[in-house]
Coordinates of C-alpha atoms in Angstrom, one line a residue:
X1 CA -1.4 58.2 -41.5
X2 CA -2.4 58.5 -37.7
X3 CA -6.6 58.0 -38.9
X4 CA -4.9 54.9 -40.1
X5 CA -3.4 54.2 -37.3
X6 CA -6.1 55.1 -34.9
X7 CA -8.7 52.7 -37.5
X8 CA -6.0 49.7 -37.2
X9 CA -5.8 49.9 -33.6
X10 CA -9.2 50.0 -33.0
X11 CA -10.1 47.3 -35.0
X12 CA -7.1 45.3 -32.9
X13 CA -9.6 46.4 -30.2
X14 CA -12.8 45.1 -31.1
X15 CA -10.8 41.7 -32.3
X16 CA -9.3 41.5 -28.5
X17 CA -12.6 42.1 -26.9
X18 CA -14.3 39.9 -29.4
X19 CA -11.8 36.8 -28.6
X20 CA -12.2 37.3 -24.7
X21 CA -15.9 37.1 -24.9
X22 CA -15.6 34.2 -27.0
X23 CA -13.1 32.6 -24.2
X24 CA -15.3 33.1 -21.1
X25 CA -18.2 31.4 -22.7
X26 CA -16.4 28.6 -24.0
X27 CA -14.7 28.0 -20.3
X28 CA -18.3 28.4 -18.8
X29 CA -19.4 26.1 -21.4
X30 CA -16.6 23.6 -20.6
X31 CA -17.4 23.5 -16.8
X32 CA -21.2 22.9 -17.9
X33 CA -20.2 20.4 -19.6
X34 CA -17.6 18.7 -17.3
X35 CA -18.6 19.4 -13.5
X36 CA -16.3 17.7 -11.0
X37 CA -16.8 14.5 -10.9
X38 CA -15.3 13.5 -7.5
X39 CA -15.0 15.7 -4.0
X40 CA -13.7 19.3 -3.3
X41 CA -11.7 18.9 -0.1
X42 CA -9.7 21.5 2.0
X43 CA -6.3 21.0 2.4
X44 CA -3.2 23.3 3.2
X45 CA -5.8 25.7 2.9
X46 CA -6.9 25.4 -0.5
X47 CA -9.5 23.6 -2.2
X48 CA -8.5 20.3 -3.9
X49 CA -10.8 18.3 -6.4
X50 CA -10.6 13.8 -5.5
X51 CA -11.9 11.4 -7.2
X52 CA -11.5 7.8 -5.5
X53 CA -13.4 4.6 -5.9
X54 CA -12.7 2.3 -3.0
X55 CA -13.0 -1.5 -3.9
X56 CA -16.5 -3.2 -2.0
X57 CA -14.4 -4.9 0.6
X58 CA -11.4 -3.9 1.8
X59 CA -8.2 -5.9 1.6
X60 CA -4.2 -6.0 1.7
X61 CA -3.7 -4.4 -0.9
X62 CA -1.9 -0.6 -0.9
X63 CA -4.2 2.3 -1.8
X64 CA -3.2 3.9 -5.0
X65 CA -2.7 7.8 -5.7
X66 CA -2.8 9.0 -9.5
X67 CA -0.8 12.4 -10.7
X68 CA -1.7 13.4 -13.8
X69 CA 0.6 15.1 -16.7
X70 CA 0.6 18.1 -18.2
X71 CA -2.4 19.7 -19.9
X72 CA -4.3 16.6 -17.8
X73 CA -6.6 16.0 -14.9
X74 CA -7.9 13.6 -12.1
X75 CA -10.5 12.4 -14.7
X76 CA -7.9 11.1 -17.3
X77 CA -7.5 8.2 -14.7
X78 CA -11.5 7.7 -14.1
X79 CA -11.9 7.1 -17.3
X80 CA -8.6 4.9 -18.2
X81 CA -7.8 2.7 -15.2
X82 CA -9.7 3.7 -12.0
X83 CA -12.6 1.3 -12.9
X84 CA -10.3 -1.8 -12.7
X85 CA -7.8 -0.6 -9.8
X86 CA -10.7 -0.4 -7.1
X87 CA -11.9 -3.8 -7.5
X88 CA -8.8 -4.1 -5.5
X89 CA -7.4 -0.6 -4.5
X90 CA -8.2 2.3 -2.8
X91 CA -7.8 4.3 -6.1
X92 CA -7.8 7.9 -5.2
X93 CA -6.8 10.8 -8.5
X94 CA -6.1 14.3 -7.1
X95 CA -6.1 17.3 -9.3
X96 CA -3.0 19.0 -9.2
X97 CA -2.9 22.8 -8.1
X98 CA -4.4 25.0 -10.8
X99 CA -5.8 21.8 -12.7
X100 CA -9.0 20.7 -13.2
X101 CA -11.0 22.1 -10.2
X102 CA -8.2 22.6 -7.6
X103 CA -7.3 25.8 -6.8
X104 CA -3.7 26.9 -7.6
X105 CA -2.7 29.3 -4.9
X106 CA 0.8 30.4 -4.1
X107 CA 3.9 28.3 -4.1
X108 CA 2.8 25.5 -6.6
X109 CA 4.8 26.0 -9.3
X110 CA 7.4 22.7 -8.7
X111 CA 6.8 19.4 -8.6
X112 CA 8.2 19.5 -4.9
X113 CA 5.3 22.0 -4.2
X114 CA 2.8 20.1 -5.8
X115 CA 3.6 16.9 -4.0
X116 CA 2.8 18.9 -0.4
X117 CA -0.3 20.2 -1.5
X118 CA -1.4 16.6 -2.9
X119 CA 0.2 14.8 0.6
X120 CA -1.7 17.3 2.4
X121 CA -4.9 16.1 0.4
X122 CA -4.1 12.8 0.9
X123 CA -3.8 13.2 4.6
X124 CA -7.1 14.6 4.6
X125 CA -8.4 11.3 3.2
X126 CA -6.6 9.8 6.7
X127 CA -5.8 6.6 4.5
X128 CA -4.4 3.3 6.5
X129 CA -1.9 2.4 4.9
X130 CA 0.9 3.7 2.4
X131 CA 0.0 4.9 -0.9
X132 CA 1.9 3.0 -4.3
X133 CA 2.5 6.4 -6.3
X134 CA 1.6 6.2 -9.7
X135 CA 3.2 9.3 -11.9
X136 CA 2.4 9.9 -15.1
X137 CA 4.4 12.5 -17.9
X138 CA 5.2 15.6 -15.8
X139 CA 3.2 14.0 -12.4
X140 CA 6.1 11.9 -12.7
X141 CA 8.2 14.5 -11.4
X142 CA 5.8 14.6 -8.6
X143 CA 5.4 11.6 -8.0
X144 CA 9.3 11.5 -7.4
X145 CA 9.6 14.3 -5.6
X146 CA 7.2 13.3 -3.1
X147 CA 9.2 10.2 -2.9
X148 CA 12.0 11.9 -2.1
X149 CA 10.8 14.0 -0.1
X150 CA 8.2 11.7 2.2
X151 CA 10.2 8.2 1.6
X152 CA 9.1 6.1 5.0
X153 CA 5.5 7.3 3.8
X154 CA 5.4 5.6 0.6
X155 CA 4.5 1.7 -0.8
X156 CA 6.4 2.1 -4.3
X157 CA 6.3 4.4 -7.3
X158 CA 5.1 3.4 -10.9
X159 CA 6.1 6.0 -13.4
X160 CA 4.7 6.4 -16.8
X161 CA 6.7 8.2 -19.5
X162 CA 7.9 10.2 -16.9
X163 CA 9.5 13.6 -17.1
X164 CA 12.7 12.8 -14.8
X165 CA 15.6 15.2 -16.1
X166 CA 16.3 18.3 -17.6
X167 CA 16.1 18.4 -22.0
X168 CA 18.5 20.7 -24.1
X169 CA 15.1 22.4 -26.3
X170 CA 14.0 25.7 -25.4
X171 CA 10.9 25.6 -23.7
X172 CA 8.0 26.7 -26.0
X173 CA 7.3 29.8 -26.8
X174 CA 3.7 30.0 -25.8
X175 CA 4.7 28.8 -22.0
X176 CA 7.4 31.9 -22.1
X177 CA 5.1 34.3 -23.4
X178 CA 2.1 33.1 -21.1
X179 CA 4.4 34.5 -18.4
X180 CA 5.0 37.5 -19.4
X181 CA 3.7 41.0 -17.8
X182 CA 0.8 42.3 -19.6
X183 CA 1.3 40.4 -22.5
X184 CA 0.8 37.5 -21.1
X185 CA -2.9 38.4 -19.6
X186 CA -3.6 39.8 -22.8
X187 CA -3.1 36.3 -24.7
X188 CA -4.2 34.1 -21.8
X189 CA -7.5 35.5 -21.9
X190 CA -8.3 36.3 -25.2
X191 CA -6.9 33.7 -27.9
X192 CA -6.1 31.0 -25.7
X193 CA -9.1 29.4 -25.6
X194 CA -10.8 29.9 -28.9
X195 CA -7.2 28.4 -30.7
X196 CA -7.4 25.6 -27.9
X197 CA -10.5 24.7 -29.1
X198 CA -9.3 24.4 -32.4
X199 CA -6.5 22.4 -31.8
X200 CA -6.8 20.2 -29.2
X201 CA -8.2 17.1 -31.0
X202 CA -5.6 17.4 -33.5
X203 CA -2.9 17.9 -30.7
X204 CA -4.2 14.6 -28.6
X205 CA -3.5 12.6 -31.9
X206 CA 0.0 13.6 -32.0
X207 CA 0.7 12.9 -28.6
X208 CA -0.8 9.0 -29.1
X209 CA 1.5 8.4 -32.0
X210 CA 2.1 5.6 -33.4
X211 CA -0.9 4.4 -31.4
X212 CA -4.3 5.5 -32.8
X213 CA -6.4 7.4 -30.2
X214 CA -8.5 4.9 -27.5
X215 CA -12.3 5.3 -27.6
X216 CA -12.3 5.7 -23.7
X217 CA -10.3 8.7 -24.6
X218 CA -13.1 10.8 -26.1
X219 CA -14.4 11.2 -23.0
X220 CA -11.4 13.4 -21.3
X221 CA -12.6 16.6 -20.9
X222 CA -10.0 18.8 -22.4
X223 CA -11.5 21.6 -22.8
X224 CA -11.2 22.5 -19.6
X225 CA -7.2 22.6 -20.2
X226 CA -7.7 25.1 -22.6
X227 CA -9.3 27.6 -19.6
X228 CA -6.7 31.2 -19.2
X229 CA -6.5 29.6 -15.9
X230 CA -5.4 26.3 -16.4
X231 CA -3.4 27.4 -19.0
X232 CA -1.3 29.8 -17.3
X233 CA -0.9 27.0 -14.5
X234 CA 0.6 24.6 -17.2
X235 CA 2.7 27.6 -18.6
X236 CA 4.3 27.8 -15.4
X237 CA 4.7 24.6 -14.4
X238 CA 6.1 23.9 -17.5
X239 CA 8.9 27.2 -17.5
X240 CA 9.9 26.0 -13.8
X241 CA 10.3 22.5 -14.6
X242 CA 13.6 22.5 -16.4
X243 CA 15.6 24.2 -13.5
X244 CA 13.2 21.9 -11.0
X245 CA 14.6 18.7 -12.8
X246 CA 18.4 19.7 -12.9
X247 CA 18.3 19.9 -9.3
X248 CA 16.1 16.9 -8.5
X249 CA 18.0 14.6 -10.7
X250 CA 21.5 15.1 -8.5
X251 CA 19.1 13.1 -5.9
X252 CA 17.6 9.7 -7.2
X253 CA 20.4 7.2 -6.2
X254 CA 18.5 7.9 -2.5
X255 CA 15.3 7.0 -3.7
X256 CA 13.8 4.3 -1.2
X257 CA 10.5 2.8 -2.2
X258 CA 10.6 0.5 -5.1
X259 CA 10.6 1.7 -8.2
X260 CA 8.7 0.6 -11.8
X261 CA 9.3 2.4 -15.1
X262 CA 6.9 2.3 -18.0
X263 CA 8.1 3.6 -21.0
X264 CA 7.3 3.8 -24.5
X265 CA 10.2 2.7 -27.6
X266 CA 8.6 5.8 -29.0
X267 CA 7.1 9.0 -27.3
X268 CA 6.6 12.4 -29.3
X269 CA 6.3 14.5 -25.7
X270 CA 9.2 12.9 -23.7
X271 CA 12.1 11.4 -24.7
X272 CA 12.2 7.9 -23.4
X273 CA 16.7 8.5 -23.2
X274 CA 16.4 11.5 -21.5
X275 CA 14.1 10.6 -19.1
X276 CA 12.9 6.8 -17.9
X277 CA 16.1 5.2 -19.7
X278 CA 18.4 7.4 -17.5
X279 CA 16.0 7.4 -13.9
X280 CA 16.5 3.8 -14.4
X281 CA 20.1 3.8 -14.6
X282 CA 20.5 6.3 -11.7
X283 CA 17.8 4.3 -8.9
X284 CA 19.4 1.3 -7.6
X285 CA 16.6 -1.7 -8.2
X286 CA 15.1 0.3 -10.6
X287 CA 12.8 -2.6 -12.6
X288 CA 12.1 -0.7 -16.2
X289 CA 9.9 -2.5 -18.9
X290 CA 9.8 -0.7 -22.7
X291 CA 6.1 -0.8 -24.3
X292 CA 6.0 -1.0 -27.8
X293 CA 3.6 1.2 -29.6
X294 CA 2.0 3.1 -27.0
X295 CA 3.1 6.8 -27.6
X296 CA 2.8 8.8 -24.4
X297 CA -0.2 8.4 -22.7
X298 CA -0.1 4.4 -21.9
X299 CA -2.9 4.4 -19.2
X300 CA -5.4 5.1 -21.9
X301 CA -3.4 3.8 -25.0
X302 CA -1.9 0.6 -23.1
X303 CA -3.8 -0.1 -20.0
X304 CA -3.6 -3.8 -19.9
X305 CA 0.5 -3.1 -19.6
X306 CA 0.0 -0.5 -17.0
X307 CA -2.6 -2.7 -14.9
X308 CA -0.1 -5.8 -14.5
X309 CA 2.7 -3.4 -13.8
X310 CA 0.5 -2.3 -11.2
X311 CA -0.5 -5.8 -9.9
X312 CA 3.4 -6.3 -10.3
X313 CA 4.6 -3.4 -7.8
X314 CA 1.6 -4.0 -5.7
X315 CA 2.9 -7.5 -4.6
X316 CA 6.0 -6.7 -4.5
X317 CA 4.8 -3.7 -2.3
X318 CA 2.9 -6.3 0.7
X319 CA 5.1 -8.6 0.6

């Protein structure tokens, strides 16, 4: 019984050390493949990956600042909507700590501790005028936060399928076990990866239902979201938002800057009731328009909605 034992074990061995070989290529293969594509910047002391496009000429209208979702990243926006917003904007995407190629450091596991590190990276930029926040999924929370936080500093906030409030579902198992002491090490750096891999295209579908996946899609790099880094930093963004939220939410009657909600009739990742139907009922002016179709990620599924609600809380921003 224990040579069986001691055989099992080993081969659990040789299986573990296997998988984490097989996860630091694939995460050096993924960086090959998708080098930043914008500017690594100190701020707060840490290094923070921007991608902006400025427009040829500038004009009145207000710079805008992306915030990506979960499992997402600076580049999502480059490929969706940056292209059009800086024929007119200052478009400016900032990876959030732990995401793409910022680094995560300590204290940046809430939304309100994201939005400093990504105000201090904006203040970097030394921008002239105030920023219209644009939030989408979980940088939604962000993006309020920051609001909330910073509200004489910004233009307006467009939020898209936002996360806003706290949801009665446990949170997932992986995110729980990802946390975990040894365990979680173990798991973040050995099948993470290699099942990431496998499952990511099939996962990006289900999160564009009903909508089909865009073409401009194919070019988000998401295997870098599947690095034991990354993933650990969604993990715990993800365990700390439910708590964050419950708090947060007690506070958006005092949101200032205007406020646009775009939300889908249908959204397999956030519920459109929990979230952007009840922000909207809670914020005072609150202007919230329902897209039909989209799924969850309408920048790249419904951009021509989510440009004219730009060019809508843009003018209403300078007037």
């Amino acid at each position: 019984m224990l040579k069986i034992i001691l055989v099992m074990l080993f081969a659990v061995a040789v299986i573990l050390v296997g998988l984490a070989g097989a996860s630091r290529w694939l995460t050096g293969r993924a960086e090959a493949a998708y080098p930043p594509s914008g500017q690594i910047i100190s701020a707060a002391g840490r290094q923070v990956h921007v991608i902006r496009q400025q427009p040829k000429a500038a004009g009145q209208y207000p710079p805008l600042v992306f915030i990506h979702g979960a499992f997402g990243q600076a580049e999502d926006f480059r490929l969706s909507l940056m292209p059009q917003t800086s024929e007119r904007h200052d478009s400016i995407a900032i990876d959030r700590p732990g995401h793409g190629y910022s680094e995560r450091g300590e204290a940046a596991a809430t939304p309100a501790q994201q939005a400093v590190m990504l105000r201090a990276g904006l203040q970097a930029l030394a921008l002239q005028h105030k920023p219209i926040l644009i939030g989408f999924s979980y940088g939604g929370a962000v993006a309020l936060a920051w609001a909330l936080a910073y509200p004489d500093e910004v233009a307006g906030i467009l939020l898209i399928n936002p996360a806003s409030h706290p949801w009665p579902t446990p949170i997932d198992t992986s995110y729980r076990l990802a946390g975990l002491p040894v365990l979680g090490p173990l798991m973040l750096h050995s099948i993470v990866s290699p099942l990431g891999h496998l499952v990511m295209q099939k996962s990006a579908a289900g999160v564009f239902e009903p909508a089909a996946v865009p073409a401009a899609f194919a070019g988000v790099p998401l295997a870098l979201t599947v690095r034991p880094a990354t993933y650990a930093a969604n993990a715990e963004d993800i365990r700390s938002l439910k708590p964050f939220l419950a708090e947060q939410a007690l506070h958006y009657s005092k949101l200032k800057p205007p406020l646009l909600i775009l939300v889908s009739d249908r959204d397999n990742s956030t519920s459109p009731q929990i979230h952007a139907h009840a922000l909207a009922r809670q914020v005072p002016n609150a202007t919230l328009i329902e897209v039909k179709g989209g799924g969850h990620p309408l920048h790249f599924s419904r951009p021509t909605e989510v440009l004219a609600a730009i060019a809508q809380l843009s003018e209403q921003a300078v007037r």
